[in-house]
Tab-separated table of C-alpha atoms in Angstrom:
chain	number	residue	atom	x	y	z
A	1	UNK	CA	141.204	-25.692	-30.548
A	2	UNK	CA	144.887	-26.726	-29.911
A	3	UNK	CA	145.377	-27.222	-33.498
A	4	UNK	CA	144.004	-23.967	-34.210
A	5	UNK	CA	146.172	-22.171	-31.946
A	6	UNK	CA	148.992	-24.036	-33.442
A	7	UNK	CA	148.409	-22.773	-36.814
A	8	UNK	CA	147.751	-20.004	-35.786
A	9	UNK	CA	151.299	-19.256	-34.298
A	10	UNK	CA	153.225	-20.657	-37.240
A	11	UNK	CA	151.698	-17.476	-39.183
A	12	UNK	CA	148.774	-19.342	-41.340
A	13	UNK	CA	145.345	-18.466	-41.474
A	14	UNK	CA	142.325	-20.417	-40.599
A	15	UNK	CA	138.778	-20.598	-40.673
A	16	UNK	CA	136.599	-22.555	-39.002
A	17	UNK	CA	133.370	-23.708	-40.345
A	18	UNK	CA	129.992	-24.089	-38.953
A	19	UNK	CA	127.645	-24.335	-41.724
A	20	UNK	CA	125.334	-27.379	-41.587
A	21	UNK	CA	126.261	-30.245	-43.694
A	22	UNK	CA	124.051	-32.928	-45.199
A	23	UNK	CA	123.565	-36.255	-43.596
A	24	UNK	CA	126.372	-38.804	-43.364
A	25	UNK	CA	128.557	-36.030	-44.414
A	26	UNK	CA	131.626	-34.637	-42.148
A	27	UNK	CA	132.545	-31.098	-42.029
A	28	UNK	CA	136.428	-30.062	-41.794
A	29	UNK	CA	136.991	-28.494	-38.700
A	30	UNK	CA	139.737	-26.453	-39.996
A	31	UNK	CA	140.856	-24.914	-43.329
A	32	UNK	CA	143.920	-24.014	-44.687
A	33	UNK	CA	144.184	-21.017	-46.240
A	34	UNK	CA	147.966	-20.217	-46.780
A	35	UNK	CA	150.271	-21.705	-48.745
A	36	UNK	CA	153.772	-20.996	-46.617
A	37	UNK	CA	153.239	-23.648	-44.052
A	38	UNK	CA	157.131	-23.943	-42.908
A	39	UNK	CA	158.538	-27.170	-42.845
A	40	UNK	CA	158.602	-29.064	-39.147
A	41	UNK	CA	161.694	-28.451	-37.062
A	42	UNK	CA	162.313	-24.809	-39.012
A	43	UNK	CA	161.312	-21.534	-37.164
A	44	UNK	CA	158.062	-19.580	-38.250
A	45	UNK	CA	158.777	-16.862	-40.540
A	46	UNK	CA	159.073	-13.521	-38.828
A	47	UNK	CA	156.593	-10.812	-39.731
A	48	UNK	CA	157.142	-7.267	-38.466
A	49	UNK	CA	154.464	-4.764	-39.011
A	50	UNK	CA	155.670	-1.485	-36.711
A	51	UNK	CA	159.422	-1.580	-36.148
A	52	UNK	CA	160.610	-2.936	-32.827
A	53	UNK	CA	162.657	-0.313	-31.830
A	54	UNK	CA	163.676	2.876	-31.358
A	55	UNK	CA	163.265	3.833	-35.524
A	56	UNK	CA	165.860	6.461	-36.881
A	57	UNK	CA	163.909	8.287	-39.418
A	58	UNK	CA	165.127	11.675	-40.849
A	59	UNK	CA	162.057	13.422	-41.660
A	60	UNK	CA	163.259	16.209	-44.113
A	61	UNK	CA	162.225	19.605	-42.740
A	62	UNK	CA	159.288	21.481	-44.471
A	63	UNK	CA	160.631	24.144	-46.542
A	64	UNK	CA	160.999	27.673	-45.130
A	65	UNK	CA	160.887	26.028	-41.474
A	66	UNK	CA	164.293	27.635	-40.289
A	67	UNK	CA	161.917	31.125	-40.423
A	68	UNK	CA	160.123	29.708	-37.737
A	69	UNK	CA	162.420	28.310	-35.368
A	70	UNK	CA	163.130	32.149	-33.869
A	71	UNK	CA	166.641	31.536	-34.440
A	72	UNK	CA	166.317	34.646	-36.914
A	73	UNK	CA	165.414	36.704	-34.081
A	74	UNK	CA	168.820	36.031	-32.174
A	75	UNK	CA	170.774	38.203	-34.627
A	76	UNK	CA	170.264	42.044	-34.607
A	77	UNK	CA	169.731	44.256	-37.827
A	78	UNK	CA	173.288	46.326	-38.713
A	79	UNK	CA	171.295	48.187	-41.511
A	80	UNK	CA	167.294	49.084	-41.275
A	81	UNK	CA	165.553	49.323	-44.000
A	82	UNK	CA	165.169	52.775	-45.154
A	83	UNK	CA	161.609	52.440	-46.397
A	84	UNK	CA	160.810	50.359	-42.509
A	85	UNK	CA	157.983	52.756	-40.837
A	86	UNK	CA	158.373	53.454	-37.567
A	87	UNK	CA	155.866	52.369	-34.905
A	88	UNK	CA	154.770	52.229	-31.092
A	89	UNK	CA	157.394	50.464	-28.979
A	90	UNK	CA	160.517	50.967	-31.615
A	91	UNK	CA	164.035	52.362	-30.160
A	92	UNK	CA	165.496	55.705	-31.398
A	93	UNK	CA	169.032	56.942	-30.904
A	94	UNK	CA	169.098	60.520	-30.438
A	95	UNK	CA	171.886	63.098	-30.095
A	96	UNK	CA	172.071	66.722	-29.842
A	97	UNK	CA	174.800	68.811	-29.508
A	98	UNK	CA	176.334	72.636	-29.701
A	99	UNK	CA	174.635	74.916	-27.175
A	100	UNK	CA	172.694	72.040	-25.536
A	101	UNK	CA	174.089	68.826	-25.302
A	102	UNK	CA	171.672	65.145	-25.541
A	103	UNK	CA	172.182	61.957	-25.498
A	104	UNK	CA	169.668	58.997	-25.311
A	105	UNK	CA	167.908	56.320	-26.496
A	106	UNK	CA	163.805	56.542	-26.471
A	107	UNK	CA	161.323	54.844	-27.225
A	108	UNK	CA	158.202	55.447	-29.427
A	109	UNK	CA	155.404	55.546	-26.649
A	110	UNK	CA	151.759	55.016	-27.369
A	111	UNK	CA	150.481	58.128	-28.807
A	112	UNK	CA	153.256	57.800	-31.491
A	113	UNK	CA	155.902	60.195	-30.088
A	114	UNK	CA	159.434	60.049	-28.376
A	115	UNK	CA	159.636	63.491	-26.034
A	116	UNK	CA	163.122	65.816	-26.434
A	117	UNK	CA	163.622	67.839	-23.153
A	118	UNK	CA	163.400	71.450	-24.125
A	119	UNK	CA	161.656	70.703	-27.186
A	120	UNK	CA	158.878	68.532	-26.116
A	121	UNK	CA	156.820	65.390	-27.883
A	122	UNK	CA	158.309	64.761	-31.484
A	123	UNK	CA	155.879	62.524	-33.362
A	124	UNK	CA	157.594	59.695	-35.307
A	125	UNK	CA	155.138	56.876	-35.412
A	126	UNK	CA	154.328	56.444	-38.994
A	127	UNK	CA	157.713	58.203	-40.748
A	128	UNK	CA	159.702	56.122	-42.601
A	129	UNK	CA	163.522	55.744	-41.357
A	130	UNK	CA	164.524	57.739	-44.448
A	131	UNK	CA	162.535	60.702	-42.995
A	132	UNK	CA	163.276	60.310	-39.516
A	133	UNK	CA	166.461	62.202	-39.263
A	134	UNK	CA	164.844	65.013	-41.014
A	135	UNK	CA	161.678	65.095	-38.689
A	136	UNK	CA	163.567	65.607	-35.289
A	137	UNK	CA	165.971	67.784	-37.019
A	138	UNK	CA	162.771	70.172	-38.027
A	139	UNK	CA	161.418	69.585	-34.127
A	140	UNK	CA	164.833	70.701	-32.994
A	141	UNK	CA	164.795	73.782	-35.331
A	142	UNK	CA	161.775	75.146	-33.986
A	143	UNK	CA	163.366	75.319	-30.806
A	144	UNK	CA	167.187	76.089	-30.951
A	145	UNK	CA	167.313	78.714	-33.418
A	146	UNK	CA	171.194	77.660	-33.480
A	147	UNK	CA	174.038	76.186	-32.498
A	148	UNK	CA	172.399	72.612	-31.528
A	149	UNK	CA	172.881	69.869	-33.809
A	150	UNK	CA	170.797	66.457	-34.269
A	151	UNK	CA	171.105	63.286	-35.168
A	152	UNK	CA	168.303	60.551	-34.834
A	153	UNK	CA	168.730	56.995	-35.912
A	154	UNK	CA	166.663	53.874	-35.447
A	155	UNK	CA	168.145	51.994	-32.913
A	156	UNK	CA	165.467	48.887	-32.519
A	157	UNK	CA	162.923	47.531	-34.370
A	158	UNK	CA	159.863	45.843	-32.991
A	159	UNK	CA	159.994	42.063	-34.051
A	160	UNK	CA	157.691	41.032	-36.910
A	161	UNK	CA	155.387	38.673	-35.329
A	162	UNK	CA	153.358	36.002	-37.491
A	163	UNK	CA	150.243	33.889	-35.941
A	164	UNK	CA	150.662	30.112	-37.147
A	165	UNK	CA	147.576	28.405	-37.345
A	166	UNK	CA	146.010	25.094	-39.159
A	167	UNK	CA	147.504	21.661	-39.241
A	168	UNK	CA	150.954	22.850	-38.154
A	169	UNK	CA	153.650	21.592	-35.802
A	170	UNK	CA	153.470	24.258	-33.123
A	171	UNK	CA	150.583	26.434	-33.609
A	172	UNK	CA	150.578	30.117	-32.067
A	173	UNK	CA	152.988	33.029	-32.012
């Protein structure tokens, strides 16, 4: 067993045998089967099979990954979309002024609408920014006959969010 062990640590394979042998013959305890036996006095090759430390691989990112990351989200829109459709939980900017003077930033509740005092609920949910201005300008009209101007802008957009699932990094929102 000692020689065994031996060869085993100076990296070369054996087998041992146990078949049954004939009569008068002698079975080898121990065969050889690699060639690289290292000379005596000479250290054992070294093999490495998983690196031994701390390994600095650069795994290249997957492409489009940086959409992910949320850094996008950091950085506010100086020009909406004018085709962007305007839903629950969006910001508008809205001014009046002349006879009656306004000046405020809603948002678009549940049922779809932002509410003007003295004019009432506007809806908006559904308009496209292009149309918006237009819209509470109409709502306005109805109301002050004259002399009140409007303006109505979108202010802030509610964050496009996309579900990740599969065999992905960080699965989720």
């Amino acid at each position: 067993m000692q020689a065994q062990a031996a060869a085993a640590s100076a990296g070369t394979a054996v087998t041992t045998s146990t078949s049954p042998q004939a009569p008068g013959q002698t079975a080898p305890l121990f065969t050889k089967r690699a060639s690289n036996v290292p000379l005596a006095g000479t250290p054992a090759p070294r093999i490495e099979l998983m690196p031994s430390g701390p390994h600095n691989v650069s795994v290249s990112d997957v492409f489009g990954a940086q959409l992910f990351s949320g850094a996008f989200a950091r950085e506010g829109a100086t020009q909406f979309n004018p085709d962007y459709v305007v839903a629950t939980g969006d910001s508008i900017q809205v001014r009046l002024w002349g006879a009656f003077e306004f000046d405020a930033q809603l948002t678009v509740d549940p049922q779809g609408n932002i509410f003007l005092p003295n004019v009432g609920p506007v809806a908006v949910r559904g308009t496209r920014n292009a149309d918006l201005q237009p819209a509470v300008a109409a709502a306005v009209g109805r109301v002050y006959r004259a002399n009140v101007y409007s303006y109505a802008s979108l202010a802030a957009a509610q964050p496009v969010r996309i579900f990740v699932s599969g065999f992905v990094q960080r699965p989720g929102l």
